[in-house]
Amino acid sequence: MTEAVTDPDTVVAEPAQAPPAEPGLHQPKRGLIAAGEIVAVVLLVILAIWCWNRGVVRLEYPIDGRDPLISTRYHGNWLGTSIAAATLAVVLVLDAVRQIMLAVRTRPQEVAEADV
C-alpha cells in the first residue's frame, strides 16, 4: 500500500467566497420586459387574426335559377400559423404577468430577516 506524502510546508488556501447574489424579487427592470412582452402579444394577436382570415376562403358558385353553391376552403398553413401565433401570445401573457409580479412584489420583512 502506498501512503500519501504531504509536504508540511504546503499551505492550503481557503476558497474564495462567491459574491452576493442579486435580489430575486422587486426588480423594476422586469416591468420594462413585461411591457415589451405585452407589445409582442398585441402584434401576435393581430398576426393570428390576419392569418386566420387568409386561411378561410369562402367560394360561391352561381347556378341559374337556384341559390349559389357556397363552399369553404381551409388552408392549413395559414390556420396553423394562426394557432401557433395565438399560442405564443398566451405564453407571453403568462410570462408578462410573472414579470409584473416580480417587478412590484416585495418579500415580507419577517421572512427576509429569517433568511439572514
Tab-separated table of C-alpha atoms in Angstrom:
chain	number	residue	atom	x	y	z
A	1	MET	CA	0.000	0.000	0.000
A	2	THR	CA	1.169	3.471	-0.747
A	3	GLU	CA	0.681	6.307	1.598
A	4	ALA	CA	0.103	9.876	0.581
A	5	VAL	CA	3.083	12.045	1.166
A	6	THR	CA	2.295	15.548	2.291
A	7	ASP	CA	4.705	18.376	2.449
A	8	PRO	CA	4.439	20.160	5.798
A	9	ASP	CA	5.251	23.489	4.144
A	10	THR	CA	2.248	23.302	1.814
A	11	VAL	CA	-0.422	25.824	2.698
A	12	VAL	CA	-3.950	25.221	1.514
A	13	ALA	CA	-5.712	28.454	0.616
A	14	GLU	CA	-9.298	28.976	1.594
A	15	PRO	CA	-11.695	29.037	-1.361
A	16	ALA	CA	-12.839	32.477	-2.371
A	17	GLN	CA	-16.348	33.372	-1.351
A	18	ALA	CA	-18.874	33.902	-4.097
A	19	PRO	CA	-20.148	37.462	-4.479
A	20	PRO	CA	-23.596	38.013	-3.003
A	21	ALA	CA	-26.416	37.222	-5.384
A	22	GLU	CA	-28.666	39.959	-6.717
A	23	PRO	CA	-32.107	40.205	-5.180
A	24	GLY	CA	-34.584	37.857	-6.843
A	25	LEU	CA	-37.694	39.930	-6.213
A	26	HIS	CA	-38.594	43.581	-6.724
A	27	GLN	CA	-36.543	44.298	-9.798
A	28	PRO	CA	-38.165	47.262	-11.551
A	29	LYS	CA	-36.411	46.445	-14.844
A	30	ARG	CA	-38.748	43.459	-15.107
A	31	GLY	CA	-41.557	45.955	-15.734
A	32	LEU	CA	-39.856	47.005	-18.960
A	33	ILE	CA	-39.533	43.369	-20.010
A	34	ALA	CA	-43.244	42.874	-19.301
A	35	ALA	CA	-44.115	45.961	-21.358
A	36	GLY	CA	-42.125	44.598	-24.282
A	37	GLU	CA	-43.913	41.273	-23.968
A	38	ILE	CA	-47.314	42.982	-23.983
A	39	VAL	CA	-46.374	44.792	-27.209
A	40	ALA	CA	-45.339	41.439	-28.684
A	41	VAL	CA	-48.669	39.925	-27.572
A	42	VAL	CA	-50.631	42.633	-29.369
A	43	LEU	CA	-48.620	42.083	-32.546
A	44	LEU	CA	-49.033	38.309	-32.309
A	45	VAL	CA	-52.806	38.600	-31.870
A	46	ILE	CA	-53.018	40.850	-34.936
A	47	LEU	CA	-50.889	38.329	-36.837
A	48	ALA	CA	-53.095	35.447	-35.681
A	49	ILE	CA	-56.277	37.181	-36.842
A	50	TRP	CA	-54.734	38.109	-40.187
A	51	CYS	CA	-53.500	34.546	-40.776
A	52	TRP	CA	-56.868	33.065	-39.789
A	53	ASN	CA	-58.697	35.325	-42.250
A	54	ARG	CA	-56.289	34.267	-45.002
A	55	GLY	CA	-56.764	30.603	-44.105
A	56	VAL	CA	-60.562	30.523	-44.506
A	57	VAL	CA	-61.762	31.224	-48.045
A	58	ARG	CA	-65.457	31.235	-48.989
A	59	LEU	CA	-66.257	30.332	-52.551
A	60	GLU	CA	-69.626	30.910	-54.282
A	61	TYR	CA	-70.639	29.115	-57.454
A	62	PRO	CA	-73.647	30.748	-59.110
A	63	ILE	CA	-76.282	28.455	-60.632
A	64	ASP	CA	-79.053	29.741	-62.895
A	65	GLY	CA	-82.433	29.599	-61.209
A	66	ARG	CA	-81.104	28.378	-57.839
A	67	ASP	CA	-79.260	29.664	-54.841
A	68	PRO	CA	-75.494	29.719	-55.364
A	69	LEU	CA	-73.450	26.854	-54.013
A	70	ILE	CA	-71.299	28.072	-51.165
A	71	SER	CA	-68.116	26.267	-50.309
A	72	THR	CA	-65.491	26.959	-47.677
A	73	ARG	CA	-61.856	26.117	-48.278
A	74	TYR	CA	-59.395	25.877	-45.413
A	75	HIS	CA	-55.676	26.484	-45.945
A	76	GLY	CA	-53.814	24.546	-43.282
A	77	ASN	CA	-50.594	26.521	-43.439
A	78	TRP	CA	-52.377	29.777	-42.592
A	79	LEU	CA	-54.528	28.207	-39.898
A	80	GLY	CA	-51.508	26.505	-38.338
A	81	THR	CA	-49.582	29.764	-38.294
A	82	SER	CA	-52.554	31.469	-36.697
A	83	ILE	CA	-52.802	28.842	-33.962
A	84	ALA	CA	-49.048	28.988	-33.329
A	85	ALA	CA	-49.132	32.793	-33.041
A	86	ALA	CA	-52.079	32.655	-30.642
A	87	THR	CA	-50.353	30.003	-28.521
A	88	LEU	CA	-47.173	32.057	-28.337
A	89	ALA	CA	-49.241	35.108	-27.373
A	90	VAL	CA	-50.804	33.180	-24.472
A	91	VAL	CA	-47.381	32.061	-23.234
A	92	LEU	CA	-46.111	35.640	-23.412
A	93	VAL	CA	-49.137	36.876	-21.448
A	94	LEU	CA	-48.373	34.373	-18.696
A	95	ASP	CA	-44.736	35.424	-18.621
A	96	ALA	CA	-45.679	39.115	-18.633
A	97	VAL	CA	-47.892	38.565	-15.575
A	98	ARG	CA	-44.995	36.782	-13.863
A	99	GLN	CA	-42.592	39.594	-14.755
A	100	ILE	CA	-45.005	42.226	-13.430
A	101	MET	CA	-45.450	40.319	-10.184
A	102	LEU	CA	-41.675	40.079	-9.751
A	103	ALA	CA	-41.276	43.777	-10.589
A	104	VAL	CA	-43.668	45.077	-7.937
A	105	ARG	CA	-43.707	42.353	-5.319
A	106	THR	CA	-41.516	42.520	-2.224
A	107	ARG	CA	-40.771	39.939	0.412
A	108	PRO	CA	-42.417	40.317	3.828
A	109	GLN	CA	-39.967	41.761	6.354
A	110	GLU	CA	-40.106	38.818	8.791
A	111	VAL	CA	-39.301	36.325	6.025
A	112	ALA	CA	-36.413	38.462	4.792
A	113	GLU	CA	-34.933	38.650	8.317
A	114	ALA	CA	-35.362	34.913	8.879
A	115	ASP	CA	-33.135	34.156	5.882
A	116	VAL	CA	-30.194	36.040	7.376
